[in-house]
Short mmCIF file of C-alpha atoms in Angstrom, two decimals:
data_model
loop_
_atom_site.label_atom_id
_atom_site.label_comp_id
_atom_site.label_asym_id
_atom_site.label_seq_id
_atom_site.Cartn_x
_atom_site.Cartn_y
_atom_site.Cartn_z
CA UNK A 34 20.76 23.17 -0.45
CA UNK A 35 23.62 24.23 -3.06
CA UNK A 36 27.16 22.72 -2.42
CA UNK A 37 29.02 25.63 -2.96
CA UNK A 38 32.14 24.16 -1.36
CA UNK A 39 34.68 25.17 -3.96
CA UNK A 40 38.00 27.24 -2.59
CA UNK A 41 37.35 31.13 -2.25
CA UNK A 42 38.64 33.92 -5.39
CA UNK A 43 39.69 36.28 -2.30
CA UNK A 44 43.82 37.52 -2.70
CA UNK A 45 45.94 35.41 -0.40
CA UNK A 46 49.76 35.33 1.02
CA UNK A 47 51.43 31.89 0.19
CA UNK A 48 51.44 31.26 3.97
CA UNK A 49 47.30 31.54 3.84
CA UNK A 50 46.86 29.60 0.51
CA UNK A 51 48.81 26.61 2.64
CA UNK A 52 46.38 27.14 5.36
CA UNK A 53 43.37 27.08 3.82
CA UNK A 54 44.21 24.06 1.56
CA UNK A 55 42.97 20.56 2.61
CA UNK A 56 43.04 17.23 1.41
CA UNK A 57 40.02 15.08 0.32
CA UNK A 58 39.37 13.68 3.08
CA UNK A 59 40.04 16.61 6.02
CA UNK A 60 37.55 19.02 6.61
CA UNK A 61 38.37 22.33 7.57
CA UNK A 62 38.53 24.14 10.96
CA UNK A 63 38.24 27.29 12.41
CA UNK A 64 42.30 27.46 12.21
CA UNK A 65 42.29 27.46 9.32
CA UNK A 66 39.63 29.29 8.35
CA UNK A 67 40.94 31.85 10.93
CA UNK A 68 44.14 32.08 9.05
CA UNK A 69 42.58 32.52 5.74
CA UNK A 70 40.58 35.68 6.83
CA UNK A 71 43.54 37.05 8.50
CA UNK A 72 45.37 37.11 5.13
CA UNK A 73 42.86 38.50 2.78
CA UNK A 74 43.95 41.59 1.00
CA UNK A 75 40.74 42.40 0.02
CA UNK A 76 39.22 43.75 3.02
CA UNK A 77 39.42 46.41 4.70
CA UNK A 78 41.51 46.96 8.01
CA UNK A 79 38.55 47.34 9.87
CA UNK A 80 36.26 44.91 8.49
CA UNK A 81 38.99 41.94 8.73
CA UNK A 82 39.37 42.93 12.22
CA UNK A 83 35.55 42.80 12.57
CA UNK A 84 35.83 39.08 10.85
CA UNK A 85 38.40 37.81 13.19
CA UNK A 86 36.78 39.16 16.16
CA UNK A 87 33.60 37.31 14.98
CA UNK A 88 35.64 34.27 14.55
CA UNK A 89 37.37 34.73 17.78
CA UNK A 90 33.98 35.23 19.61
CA UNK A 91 32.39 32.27 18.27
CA UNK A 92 35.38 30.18 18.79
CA UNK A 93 34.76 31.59 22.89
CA UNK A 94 31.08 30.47 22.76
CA UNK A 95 31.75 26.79 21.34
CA UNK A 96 34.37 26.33 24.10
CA UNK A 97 36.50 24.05 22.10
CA UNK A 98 40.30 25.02 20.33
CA UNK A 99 40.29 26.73 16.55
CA UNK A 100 41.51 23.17 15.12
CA UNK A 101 38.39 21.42 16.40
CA UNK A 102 35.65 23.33 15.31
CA UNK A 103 34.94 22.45 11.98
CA UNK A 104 34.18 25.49 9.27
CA UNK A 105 31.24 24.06 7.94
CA UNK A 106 29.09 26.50 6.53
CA UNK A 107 25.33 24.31 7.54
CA UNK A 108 26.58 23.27 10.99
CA UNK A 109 27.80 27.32 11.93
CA UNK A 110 24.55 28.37 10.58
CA UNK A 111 22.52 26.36 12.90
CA UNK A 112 24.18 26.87 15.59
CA UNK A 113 24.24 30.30 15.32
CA UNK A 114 20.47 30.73 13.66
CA UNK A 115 18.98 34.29 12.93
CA UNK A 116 17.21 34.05 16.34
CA UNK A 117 19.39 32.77 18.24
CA UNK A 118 19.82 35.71 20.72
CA UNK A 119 21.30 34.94 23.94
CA UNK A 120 21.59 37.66 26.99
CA UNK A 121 24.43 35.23 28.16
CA UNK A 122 26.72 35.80 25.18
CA UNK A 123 25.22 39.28 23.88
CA UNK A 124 23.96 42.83 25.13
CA UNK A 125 21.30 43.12 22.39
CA UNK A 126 19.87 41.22 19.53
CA UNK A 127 21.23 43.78 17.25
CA UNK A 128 24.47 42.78 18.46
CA UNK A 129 24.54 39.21 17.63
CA UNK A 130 22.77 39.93 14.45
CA UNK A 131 25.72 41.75 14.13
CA UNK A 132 28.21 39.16 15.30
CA UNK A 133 26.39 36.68 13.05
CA UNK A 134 26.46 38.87 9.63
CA UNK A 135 30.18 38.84 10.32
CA UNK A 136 31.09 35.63 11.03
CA UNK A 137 28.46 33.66 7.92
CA UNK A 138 29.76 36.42 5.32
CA UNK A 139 34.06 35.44 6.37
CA UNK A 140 32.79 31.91 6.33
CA UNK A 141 30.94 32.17 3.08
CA UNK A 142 34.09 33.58 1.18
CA UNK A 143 35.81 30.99 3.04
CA UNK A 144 33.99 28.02 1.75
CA UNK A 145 34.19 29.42 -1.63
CA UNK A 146 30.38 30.67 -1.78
CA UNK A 147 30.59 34.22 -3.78
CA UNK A 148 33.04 32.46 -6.05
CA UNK A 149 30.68 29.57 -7.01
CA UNK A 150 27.58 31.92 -7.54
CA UNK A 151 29.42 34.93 -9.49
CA UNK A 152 30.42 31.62 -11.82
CA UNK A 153 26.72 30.35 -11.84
CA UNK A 154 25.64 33.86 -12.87
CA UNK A 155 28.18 34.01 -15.50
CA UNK A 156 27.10 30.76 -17.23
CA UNK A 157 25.35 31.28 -20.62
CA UNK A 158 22.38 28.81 -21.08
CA UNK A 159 18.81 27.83 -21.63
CA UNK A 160 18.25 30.24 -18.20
CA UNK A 161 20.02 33.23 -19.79
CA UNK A 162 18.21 33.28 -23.02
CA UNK A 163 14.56 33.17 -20.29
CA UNK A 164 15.77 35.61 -18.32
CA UNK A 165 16.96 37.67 -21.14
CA UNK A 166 13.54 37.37 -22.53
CA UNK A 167 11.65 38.34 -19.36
CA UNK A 168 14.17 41.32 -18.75
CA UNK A 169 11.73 44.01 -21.07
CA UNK A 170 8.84 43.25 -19.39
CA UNK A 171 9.83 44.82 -16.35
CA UNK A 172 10.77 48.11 -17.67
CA UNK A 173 8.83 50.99 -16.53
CA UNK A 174 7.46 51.87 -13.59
CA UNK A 175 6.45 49.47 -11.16
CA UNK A 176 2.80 48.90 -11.48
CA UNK A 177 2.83 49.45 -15.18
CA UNK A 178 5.70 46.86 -16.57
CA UNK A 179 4.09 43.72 -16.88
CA UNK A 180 6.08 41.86 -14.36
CA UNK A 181 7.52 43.48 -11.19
CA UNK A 182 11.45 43.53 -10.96
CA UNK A 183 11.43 42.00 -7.60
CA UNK A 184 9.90 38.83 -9.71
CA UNK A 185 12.44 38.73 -11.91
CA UNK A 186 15.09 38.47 -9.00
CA UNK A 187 13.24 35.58 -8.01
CA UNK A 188 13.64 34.21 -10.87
CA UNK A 189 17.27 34.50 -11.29
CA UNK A 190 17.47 33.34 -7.71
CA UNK A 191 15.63 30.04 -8.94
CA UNK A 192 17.91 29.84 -11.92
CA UNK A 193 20.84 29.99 -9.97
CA UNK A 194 19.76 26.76 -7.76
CA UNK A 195 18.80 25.12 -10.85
CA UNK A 196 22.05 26.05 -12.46
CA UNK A 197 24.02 24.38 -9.17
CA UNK A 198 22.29 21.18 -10.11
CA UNK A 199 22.88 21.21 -13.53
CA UNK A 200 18.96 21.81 -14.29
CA UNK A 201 17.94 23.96 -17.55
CA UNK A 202 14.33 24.93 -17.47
CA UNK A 203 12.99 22.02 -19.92
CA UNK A 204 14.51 19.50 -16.99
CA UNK A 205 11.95 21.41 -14.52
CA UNK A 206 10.06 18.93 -12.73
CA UNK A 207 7.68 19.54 -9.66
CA UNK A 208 9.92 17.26 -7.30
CA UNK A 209 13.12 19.29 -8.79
CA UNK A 210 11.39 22.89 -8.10
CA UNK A 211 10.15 21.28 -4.52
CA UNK A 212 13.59 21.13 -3.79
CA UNK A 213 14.93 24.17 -4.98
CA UNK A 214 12.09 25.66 -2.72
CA UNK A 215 13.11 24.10 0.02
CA UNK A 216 16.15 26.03 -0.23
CA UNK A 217 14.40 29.04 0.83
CA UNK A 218 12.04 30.56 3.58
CA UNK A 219 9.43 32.62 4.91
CA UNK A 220 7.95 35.30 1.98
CA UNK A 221 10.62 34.33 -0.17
CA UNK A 222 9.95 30.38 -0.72
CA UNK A 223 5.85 31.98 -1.43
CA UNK A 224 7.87 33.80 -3.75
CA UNK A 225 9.29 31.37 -5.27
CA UNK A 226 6.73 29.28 -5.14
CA UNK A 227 4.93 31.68 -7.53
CA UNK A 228 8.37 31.72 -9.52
CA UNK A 229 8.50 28.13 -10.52
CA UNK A 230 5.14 27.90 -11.99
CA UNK A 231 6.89 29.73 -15.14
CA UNK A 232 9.30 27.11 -15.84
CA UNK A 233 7.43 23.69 -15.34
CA UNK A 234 6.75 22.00 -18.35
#
């Protein structure tokens, strides 16, 4: 999967920027990460309360204190998968889809996520001057461009794994684009499946 791990862009007070800092060799909890979202600036009043109750919630569920729940973005996401419905903790499954969007999108800015894929998009390279290239054949409607748009987000979606490794598309390899694909599922990994057979050598 990508290591986005880096620190998050997000506005914070000094007392938040100490809280969410760590050393090397400490990972970070739910204090912390608790902290952080509390001080953002750029959410809304009602969406950072949403957040924190999310937090909050979670925090309920795992029985344990903030500082001994680790904010680990893989370990949060398996324990709370997207069926992972439970009539013990939530009235509907709407609700803890709910309760789940909330709590993965804090934790994403958290762990620095948005931050390390707006740079990844940014980058100019070997993948912009493809994607530039494939961008005209989608004009027009769909059904008459020569590639559908929604293949083109694939693409970019591949290129932006690829970029996280440090892969241009002559370093495509079938093992490398195996495990790009494995960082996806259901009708997208078919997707991308279809999507890599453009940039193999």
């Amino acid at each position: 999967m990508l290591d986005l791990s880096g620190r998050p862009p997000a506005v914070l007070s000094p007392v938040a920027s100490i809280a969410a800092s760590t050393t090397p060799s400490e990972v970070p909890n739910f204090a912390q990460f608790r902290a952080y979202t509390a001080a953002r600036t750029d959410l809304t009043a009602s969406t950072q309360t949403s957040y924190l109750g999310a937090i909050d919630q979670a925090a309920s569920i795992l029985n344990r204190p903030l500082t001994a729940i680790e904010a680990d973005l893989d370990a949060i996401e398996q324990r709370f998968p997207l069926k992972g419905f439970d009539l013990d903790h939530w009235p509907t499954e709407r609700a803890y889809k709910t309760f789940r969007g909330r709590l993965i999108a804090a934790l994403k800015s958290f762990c620095g996520v948005h931050a390390e894929k707006a740079r990844l998009r940014a980058m100019e390279d070997d993948w912009t001057v493809l994607l530039a290239a494939i961008e005209p054949r989608v004009q027009g409607r769909v059904g008459t461009s020569d590639w559908h748009p929604m293949k083109l987000q694939m693409l970019k979606s591949f290129a932006l794994i690829a970029r996280s490794y440090g892969w241009q598309p002559r370093d495509m390899t079938l093992e490398r684009a195996q495990q790009i694909d494995r960082a996806f599922s259901g009708n997208v990994r078919e997707s991308q499946r279809n999507v890599r057979k453009l940039v193999m050598p």
